[in-house]
Structure formats: structure tokens, C-alpha cells
PDB file of C-alpha atoms in Angstrom:
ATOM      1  CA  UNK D   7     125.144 -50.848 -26.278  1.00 78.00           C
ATOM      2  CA  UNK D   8     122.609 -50.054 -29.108  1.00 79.00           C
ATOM      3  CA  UNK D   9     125.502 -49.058 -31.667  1.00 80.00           C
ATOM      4  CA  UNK D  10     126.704 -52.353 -30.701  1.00 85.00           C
ATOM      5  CA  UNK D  11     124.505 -54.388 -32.058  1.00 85.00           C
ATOM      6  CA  UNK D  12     121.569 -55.266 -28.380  1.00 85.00           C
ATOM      7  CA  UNK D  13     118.641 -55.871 -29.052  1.00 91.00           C
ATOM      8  CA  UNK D  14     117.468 -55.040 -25.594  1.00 89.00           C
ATOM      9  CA  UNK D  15     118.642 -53.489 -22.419  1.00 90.00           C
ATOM     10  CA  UNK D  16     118.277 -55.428 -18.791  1.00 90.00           C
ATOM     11  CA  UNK D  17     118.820 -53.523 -15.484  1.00 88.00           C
ATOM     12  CA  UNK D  18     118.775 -54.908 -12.378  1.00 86.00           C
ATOM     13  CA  UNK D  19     118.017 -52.954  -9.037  1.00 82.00           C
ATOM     14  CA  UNK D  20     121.307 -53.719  -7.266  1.00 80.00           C
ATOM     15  CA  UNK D  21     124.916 -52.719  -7.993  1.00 71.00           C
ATOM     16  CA  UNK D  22     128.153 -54.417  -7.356  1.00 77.00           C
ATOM     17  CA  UNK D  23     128.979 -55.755  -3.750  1.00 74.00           C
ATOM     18  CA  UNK D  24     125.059 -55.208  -2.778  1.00 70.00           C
ATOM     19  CA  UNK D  25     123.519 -58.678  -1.443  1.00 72.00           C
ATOM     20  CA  UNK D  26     120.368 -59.975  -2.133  1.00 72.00           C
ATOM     21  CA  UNK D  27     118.733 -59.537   1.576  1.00 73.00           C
ATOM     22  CA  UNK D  28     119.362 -55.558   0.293  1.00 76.00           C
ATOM     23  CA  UNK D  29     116.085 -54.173  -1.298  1.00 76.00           C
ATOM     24  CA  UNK D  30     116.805 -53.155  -4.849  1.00 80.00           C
ATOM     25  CA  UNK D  31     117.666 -49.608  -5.475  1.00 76.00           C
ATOM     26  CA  UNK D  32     114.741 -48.529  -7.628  1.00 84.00           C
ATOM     27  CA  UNK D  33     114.895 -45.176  -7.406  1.00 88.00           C
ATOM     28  CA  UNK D  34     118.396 -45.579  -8.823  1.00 87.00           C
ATOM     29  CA  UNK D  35     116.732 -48.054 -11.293  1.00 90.00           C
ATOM     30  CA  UNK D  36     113.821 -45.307 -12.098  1.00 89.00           C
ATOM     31  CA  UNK D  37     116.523 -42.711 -12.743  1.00 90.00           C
ATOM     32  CA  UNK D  38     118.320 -44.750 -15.237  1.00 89.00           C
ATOM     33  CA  UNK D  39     115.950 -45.844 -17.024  1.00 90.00           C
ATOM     34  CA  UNK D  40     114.333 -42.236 -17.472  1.00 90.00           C
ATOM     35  CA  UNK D  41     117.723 -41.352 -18.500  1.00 87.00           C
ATOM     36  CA  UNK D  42     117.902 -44.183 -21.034  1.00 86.00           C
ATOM     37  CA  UNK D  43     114.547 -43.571 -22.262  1.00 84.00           C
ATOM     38  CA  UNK D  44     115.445 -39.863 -23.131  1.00 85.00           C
ATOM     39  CA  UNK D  45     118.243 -40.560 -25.326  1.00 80.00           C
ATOM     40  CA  UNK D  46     117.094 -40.262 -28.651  1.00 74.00           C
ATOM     41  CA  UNK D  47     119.429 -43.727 -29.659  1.00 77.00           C
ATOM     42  CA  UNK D  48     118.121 -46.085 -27.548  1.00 76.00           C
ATOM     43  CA  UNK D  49     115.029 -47.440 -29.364  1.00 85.00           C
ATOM     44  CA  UNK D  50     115.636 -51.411 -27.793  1.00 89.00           C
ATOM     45  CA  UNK D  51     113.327 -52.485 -25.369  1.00 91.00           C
ATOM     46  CA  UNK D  52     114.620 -51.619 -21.546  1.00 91.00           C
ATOM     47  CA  UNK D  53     113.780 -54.596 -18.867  1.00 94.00           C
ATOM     48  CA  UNK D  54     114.084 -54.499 -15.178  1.00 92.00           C
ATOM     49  CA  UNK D  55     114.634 -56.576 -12.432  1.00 88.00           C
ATOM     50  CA  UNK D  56     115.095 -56.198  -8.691  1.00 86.00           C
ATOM     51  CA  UNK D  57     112.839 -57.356  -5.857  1.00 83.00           C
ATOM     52  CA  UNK D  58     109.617 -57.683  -7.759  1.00 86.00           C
ATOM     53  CA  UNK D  59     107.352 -59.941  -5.349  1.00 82.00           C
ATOM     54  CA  UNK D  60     103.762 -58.620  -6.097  1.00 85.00           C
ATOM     55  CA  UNK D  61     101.876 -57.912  -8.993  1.00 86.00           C
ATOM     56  CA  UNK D  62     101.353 -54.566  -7.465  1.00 88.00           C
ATOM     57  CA  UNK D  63     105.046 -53.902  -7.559  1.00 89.00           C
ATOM     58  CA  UNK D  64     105.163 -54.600 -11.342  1.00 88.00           C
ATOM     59  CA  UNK D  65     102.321 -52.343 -12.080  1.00 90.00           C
ATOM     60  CA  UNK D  66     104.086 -49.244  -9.723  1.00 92.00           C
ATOM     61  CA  UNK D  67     107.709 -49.762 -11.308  1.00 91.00           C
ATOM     62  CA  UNK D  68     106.507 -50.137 -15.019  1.00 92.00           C
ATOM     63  CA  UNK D  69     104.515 -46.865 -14.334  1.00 94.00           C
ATOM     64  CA  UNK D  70     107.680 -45.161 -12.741  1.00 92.00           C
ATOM     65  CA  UNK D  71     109.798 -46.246 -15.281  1.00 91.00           C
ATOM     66  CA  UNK D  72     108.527 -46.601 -18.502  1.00 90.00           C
ATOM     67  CA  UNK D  73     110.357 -49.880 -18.935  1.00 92.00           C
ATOM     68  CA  UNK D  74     108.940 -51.993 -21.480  1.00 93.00           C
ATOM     69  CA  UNK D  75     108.814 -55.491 -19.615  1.00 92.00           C
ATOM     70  CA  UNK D  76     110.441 -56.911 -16.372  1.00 90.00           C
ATOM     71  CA  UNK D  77     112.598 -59.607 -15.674  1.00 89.00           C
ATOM     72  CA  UNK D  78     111.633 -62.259 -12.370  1.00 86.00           C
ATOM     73  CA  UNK D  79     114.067 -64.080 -10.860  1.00 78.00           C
ATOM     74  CA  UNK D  80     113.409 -65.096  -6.895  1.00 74.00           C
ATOM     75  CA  UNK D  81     110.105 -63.708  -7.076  1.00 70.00           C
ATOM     76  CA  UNK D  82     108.545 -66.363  -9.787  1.00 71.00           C
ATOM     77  CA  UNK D  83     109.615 -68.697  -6.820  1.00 75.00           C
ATOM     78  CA  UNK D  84     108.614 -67.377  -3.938  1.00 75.00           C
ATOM     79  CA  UNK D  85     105.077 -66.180  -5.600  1.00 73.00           C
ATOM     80  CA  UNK D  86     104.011 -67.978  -8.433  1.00 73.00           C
ATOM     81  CA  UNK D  87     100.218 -65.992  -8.234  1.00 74.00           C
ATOM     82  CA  UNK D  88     102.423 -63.527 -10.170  1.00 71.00           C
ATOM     83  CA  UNK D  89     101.541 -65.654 -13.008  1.00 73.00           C
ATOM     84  CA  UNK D  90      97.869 -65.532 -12.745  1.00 72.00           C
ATOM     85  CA  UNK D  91      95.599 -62.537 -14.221  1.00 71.00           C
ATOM     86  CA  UNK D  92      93.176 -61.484 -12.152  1.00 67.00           C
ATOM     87  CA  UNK D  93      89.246 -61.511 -13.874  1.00 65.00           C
ATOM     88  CA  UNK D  94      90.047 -57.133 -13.651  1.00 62.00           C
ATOM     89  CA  UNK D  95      92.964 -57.622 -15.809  1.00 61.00           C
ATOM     90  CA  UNK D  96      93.711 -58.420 -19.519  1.00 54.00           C
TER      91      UNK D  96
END
């Protein structure tokens, strides 16, 4: 994908034929982006997505993954306090 020209890499927690009432696989998610993250040519950012609902969940996956930003999709609807810092954080 890099040698291709991305300038970043999206995952999502789910593969093909899962459906959405399905938690998100993240420890499939963790192990690919470790994986990614290893290889020496992939210097794009990596973003992930898959049943992020709390702000707590953000803060565990980024710190399991490495992954340099995530993606919201039904979360940002169901939870918009995911949008407001807390007077503990920057």
C-alpha cells in the first residue's frame, strides 16, 4: 500500500461477512497493526476503527496498538461525550 502511493493505513475491527451487532475483533486488529508497525516500510500513519464507544476504549486500544489515531463511526452517534476532554486531560 505504501509503495503505492497511501498516505495512511485504516483498519477496521471486523472482516468480511461479520455484522455490526458482532464486537470488533481487536485482538485480530492489535495483531495487525503490531505486525504493520514492525515492518520497516510502513512509515504512514495506521488508524483504527471498530466498536469504539468510550473514551476509555480509545485510550486501551491506542495503548495496545500503537496506532496513531482512530476512526469513529456509530460511536460519535451513540456518544457524543467522546468529544469532550475531561479537566484531567489535554
Amino acid at each position: 500500500l505504501v509503495k503505492a502511493g497511501a498516505n495512511a493505513i485504516a483498519i477496521h475491527g471486523r472482516i468480511r461477512g461479520d455484522e455490526s451487532h458482532i464486537m470488533a475483533r481487536w485482538g485480530t486488529l492489535i495483531e495487525v497493526v503490531k505486525e504493520l508497525k514492525m515492518c520497516g516500510d510502513v512509515n504512514v500513519p495506521i488508524v483504527i476503527n471498530g466498536d469504539l464507544y468510550t473514551r476509555e476504549d480509545i485510550r486501551e486500544m491506542k495503548w495496545r496498538t500503537g496506532c496513531d489515531g482512530i476512526m469513529l463511526a456509530r460511536p460519535a452517534l451513540y456518544n457524543i461525550g467522546l468529544f469532550h476532554r475531561g479537566k484531567d486531560e489535554e
